[in-house]
Coordinates of C-alpha atoms and ligand atoms in Angstrom, one line a residue:
X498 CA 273.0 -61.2 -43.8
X499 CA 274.1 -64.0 -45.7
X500 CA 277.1 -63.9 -47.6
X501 CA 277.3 -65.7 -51.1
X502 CA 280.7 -66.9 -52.7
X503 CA 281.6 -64.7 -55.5
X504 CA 281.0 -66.2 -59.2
X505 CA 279.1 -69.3 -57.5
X506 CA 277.0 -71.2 -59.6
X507 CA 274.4 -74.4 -59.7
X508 CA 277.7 -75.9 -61.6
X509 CA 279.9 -75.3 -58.8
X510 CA 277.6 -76.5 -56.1
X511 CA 277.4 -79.7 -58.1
X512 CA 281.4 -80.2 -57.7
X513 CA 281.3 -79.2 -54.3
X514 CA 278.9 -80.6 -52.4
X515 CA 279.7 -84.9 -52.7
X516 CA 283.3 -83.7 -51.5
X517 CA 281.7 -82.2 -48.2
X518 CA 282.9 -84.1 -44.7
X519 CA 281.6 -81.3 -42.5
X520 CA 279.3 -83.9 -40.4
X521 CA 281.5 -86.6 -38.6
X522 CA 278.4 -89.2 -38.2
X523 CA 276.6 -88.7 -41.6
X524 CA 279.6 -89.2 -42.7
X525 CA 280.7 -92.5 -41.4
X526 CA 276.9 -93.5 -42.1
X527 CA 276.8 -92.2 -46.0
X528 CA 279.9 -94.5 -46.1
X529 CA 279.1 -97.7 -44.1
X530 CA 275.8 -97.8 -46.3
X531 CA 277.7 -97.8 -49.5
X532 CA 280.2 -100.5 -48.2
X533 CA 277.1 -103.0 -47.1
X534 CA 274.8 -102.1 -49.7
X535 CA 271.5 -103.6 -49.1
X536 CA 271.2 -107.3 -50.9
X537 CA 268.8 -106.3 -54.2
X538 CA 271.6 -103.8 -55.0
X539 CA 274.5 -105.8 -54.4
X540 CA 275.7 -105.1 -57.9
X541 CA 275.6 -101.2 -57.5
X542 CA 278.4 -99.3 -56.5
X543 CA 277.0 -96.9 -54.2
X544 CA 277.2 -93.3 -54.6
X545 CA 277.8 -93.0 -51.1
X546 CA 278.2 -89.3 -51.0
X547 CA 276.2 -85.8 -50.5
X548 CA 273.7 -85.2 -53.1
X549 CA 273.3 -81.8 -55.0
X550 CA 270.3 -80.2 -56.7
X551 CA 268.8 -81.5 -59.5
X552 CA 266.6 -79.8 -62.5
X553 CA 265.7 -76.8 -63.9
X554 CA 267.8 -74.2 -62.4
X555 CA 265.7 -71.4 -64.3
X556 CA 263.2 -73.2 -62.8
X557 CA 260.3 -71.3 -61.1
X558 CA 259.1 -74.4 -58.9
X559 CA 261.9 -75.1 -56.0
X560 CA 261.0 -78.2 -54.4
X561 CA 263.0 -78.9 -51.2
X562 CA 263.3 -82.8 -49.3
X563 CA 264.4 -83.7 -46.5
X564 CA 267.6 -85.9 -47.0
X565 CA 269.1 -89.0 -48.9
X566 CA 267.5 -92.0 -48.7
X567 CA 269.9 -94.6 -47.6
X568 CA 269.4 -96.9 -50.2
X569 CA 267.7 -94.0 -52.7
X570 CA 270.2 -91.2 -53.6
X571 CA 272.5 -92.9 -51.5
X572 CA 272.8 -95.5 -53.8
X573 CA 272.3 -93.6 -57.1
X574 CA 273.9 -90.1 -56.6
X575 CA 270.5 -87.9 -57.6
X576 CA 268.1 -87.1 -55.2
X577 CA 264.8 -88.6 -55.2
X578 CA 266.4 -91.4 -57.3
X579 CA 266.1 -95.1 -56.8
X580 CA 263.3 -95.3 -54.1
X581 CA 259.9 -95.6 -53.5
X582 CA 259.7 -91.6 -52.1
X583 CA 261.2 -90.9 -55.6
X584 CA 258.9 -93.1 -57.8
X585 CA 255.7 -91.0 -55.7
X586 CA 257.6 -87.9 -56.4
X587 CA 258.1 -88.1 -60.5
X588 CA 254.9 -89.4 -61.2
X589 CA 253.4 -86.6 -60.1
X590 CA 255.7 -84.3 -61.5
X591 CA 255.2 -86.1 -64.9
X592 CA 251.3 -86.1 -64.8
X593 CA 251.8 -81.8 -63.9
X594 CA 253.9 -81.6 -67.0
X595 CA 256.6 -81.3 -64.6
X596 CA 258.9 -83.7 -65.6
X597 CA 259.7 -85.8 -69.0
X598 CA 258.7 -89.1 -67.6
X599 CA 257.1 -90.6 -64.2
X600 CA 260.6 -92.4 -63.6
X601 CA 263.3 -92.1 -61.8
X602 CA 265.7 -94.9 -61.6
X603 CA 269.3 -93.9 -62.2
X604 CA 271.8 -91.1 -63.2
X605 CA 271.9 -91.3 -67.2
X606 CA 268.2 -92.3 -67.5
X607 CA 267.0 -89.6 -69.4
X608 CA 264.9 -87.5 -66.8
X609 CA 264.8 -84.0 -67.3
X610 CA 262.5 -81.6 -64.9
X611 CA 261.0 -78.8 -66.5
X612 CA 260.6 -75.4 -64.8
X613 CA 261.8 -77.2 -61.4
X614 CA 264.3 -77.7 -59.4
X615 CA 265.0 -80.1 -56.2
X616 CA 267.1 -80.0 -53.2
X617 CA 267.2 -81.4 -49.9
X618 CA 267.4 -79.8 -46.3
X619 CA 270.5 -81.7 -45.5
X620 CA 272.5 -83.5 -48.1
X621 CA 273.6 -86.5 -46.8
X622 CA 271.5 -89.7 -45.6
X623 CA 270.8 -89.6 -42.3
X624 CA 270.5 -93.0 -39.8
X625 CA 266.6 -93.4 -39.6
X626 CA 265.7 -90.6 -41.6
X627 CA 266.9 -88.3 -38.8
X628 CA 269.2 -85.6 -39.2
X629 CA 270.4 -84.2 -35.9
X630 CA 270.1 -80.3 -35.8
X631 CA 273.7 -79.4 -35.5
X632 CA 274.0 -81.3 -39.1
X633 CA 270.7 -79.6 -40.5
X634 CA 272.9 -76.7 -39.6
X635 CA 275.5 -77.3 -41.2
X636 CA 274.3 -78.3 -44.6
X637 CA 272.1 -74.9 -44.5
X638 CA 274.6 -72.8 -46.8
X639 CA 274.1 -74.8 -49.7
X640 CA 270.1 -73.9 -49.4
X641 CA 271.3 -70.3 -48.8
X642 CA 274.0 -70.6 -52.4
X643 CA 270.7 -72.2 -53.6
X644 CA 268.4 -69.4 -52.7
X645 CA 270.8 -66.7 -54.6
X646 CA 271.2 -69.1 -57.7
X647 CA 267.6 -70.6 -58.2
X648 CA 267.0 -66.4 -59.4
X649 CA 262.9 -67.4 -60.8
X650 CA 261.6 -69.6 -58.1
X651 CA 258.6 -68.2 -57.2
X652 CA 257.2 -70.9 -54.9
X653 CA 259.5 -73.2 -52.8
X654 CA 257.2 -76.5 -52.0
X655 CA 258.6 -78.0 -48.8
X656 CA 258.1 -81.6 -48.5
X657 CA 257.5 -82.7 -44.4
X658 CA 258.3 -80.7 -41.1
X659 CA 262.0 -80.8 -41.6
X660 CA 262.6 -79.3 -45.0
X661 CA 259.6 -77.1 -43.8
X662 CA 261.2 -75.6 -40.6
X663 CA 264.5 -75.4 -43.2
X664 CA 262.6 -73.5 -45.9
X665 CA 261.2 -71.2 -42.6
X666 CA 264.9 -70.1 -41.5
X667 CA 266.3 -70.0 -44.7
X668 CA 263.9 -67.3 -45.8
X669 CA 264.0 -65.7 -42.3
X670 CA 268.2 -65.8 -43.2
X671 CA 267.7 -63.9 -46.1
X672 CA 265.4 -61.5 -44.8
X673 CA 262.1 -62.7 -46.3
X674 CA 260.4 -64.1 -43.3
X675 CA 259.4 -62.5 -40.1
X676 CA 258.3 -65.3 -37.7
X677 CA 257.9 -69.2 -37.8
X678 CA 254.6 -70.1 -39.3
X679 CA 253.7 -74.2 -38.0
X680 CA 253.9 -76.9 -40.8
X681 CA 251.0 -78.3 -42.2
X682 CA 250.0 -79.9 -45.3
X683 CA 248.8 -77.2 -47.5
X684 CA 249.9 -74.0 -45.2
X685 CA 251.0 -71.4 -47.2
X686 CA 253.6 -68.4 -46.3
X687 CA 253.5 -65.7 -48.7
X688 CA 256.6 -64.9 -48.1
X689 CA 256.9 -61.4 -50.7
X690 CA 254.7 -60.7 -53.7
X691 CA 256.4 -62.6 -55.8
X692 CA 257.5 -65.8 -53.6
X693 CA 255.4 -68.2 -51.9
X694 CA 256.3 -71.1 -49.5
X695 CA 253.7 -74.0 -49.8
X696 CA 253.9 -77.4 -47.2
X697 CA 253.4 -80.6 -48.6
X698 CA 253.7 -84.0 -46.2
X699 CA 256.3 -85.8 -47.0
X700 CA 256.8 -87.9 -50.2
X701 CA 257.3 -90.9 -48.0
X702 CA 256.4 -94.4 -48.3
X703 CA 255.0 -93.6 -44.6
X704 CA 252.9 -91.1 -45.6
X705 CA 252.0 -92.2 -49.1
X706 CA 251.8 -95.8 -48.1
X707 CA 249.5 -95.4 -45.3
X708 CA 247.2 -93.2 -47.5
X709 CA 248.4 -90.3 -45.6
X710 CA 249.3 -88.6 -48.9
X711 CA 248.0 -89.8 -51.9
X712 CA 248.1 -89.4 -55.8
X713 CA 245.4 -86.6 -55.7
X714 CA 246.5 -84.8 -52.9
X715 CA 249.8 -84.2 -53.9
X716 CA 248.1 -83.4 -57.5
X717 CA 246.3 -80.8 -55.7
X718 CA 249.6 -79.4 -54.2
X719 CA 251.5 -79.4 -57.5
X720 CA 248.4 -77.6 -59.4
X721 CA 248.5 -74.8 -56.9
X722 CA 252.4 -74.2 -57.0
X723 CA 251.9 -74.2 -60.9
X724 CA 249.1 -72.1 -60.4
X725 CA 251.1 -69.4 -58.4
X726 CA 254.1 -69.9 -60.2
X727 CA 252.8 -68.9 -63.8
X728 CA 251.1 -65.8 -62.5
X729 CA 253.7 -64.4 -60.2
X730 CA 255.5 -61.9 -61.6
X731 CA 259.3 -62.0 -62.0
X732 CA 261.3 -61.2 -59.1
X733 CA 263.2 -58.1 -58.8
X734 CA 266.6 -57.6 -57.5
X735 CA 265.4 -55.3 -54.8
X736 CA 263.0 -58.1 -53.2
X737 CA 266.1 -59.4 -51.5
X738 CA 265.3 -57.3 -48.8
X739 CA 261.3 -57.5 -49.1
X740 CA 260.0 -59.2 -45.4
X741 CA 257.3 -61.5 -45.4
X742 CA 253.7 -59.7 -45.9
X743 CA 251.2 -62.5 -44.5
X744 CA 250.4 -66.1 -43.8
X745 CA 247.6 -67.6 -45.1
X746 CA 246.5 -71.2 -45.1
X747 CA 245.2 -73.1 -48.6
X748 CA 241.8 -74.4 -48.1
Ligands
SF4_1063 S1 274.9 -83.2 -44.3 FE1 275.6 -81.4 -45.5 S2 277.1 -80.3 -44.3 FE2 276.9 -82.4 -43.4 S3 278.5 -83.6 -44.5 FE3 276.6 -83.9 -45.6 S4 276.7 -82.3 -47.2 FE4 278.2 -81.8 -45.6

């Protein structure tokens, strides 16, 4: 069973998480990036850090990334922030009523999320996108503080493989799932009556460039976490313990 920090809170994960040096390489990478910059943001000083949560932590839609871009949150200390990923991301939370406006650009520019909240399966930008597993790993106790905090979610939208297979232990962790269900884009786990894991791809300039994933598919995604989200009943201390009941897939 996992075991929580006593009086933690969204608060203190905020502190605690840029100040985290537990992966050597990430690391030196998060670092190096922030030092070169690329050349359109030569003017920016670089966050250059781990990136916490960010939204609604009464929030009843947890959305969960895969890491930093390196020139995104990397660059602008929020995740989701200051990339192409990020500007796919908030305008579809803005047309769901999900957000206050479709962009994303920097800390301080007046975003707020409404009933949603985002992380990432590893907090720090990995070289090509790649985290290695030992590092995934590692940053898996913030999604576990995450878990205890984020006390409404009711559906946790995984966005990729990565933050998929994430979302799929961390539930597992916490006693919610009972096998590994394969990612796909729309696969659902019900993971207890009142919490549902739904797989998005990834908000990616691969995916969403390529047509992949577009506007109306990810629409359709959002809609049906809203959906299950405003008709799931509240959770109930004693579903800690609830395992998963079955696996379905969205048509
Ligand atoms: S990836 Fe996570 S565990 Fe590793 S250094 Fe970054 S914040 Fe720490």
């Amino acid at each position: 069973m996992v075991k929580m920090k006593s009086a933690d809170s969204l608060a203190v994960l905020e502190a605690e998480i840029p100040a985290c040096v537990a992966c050597p390489r990430l690391v030196e990478y998060r670092e190096r990036i922030a030092a070169e910059k690329r050349g359109a943001f030569a003017d920016w000083n670089y966050w250059g850090k781990p990136i916490a949560g960010f939204g609604d932590g009464a929030g009843r839609i947890w959305i969960i990334g895969l890491a930093p871009a390196a020139h995104g949150a990397n660059r602008t200390g929020r995740v989701f922030t200051g990339d192409r990923s990020g500007d796919f991301l908030f305008a579809a939370l803005h047309r769901c009523g999900l957000a206050n406006q479709p962009q994303s650009v920097k800390v301080g520019d007046g975003l707020e999320l409404r009933d949603c909240f985002i992380s990432a399966a590893v907090r720090c930008a990995p070289p090509d996108n790649k985290p290695l597993p030992s590092e995934e790993a590692n940053c898996s106790g913030y999604l576990d503080r995450e878990w205890e905090l984020l006390e409404r979610k009711r559906v946790i939208l995984a966005l990729g493989a990565i933050a998929w297979k994430a979302t799929i232990s961390l539930a597992s962790r916490h006693g919610y799932c009972e096998r590994a269900t394969p990612f796909a884009h729309g696969a659902t786990v019900q993971l207890s009556d009142r919490l549902t894991l739904i797989g998005s791809y990834h908000v990616s300039q691969q995916n969403t460039f390529t047509g992949r994933l577009t506007p109306a598919m990810f629409d359709t995604i959002l809609r049906q976490c809203l959906r299950i989200s405003t008709t799931t009943p509240p959770r109930r201390r004693s579903d800690q313990t609830k395992p998963a009941i079955r696996v379905a897939e969205l048509r």
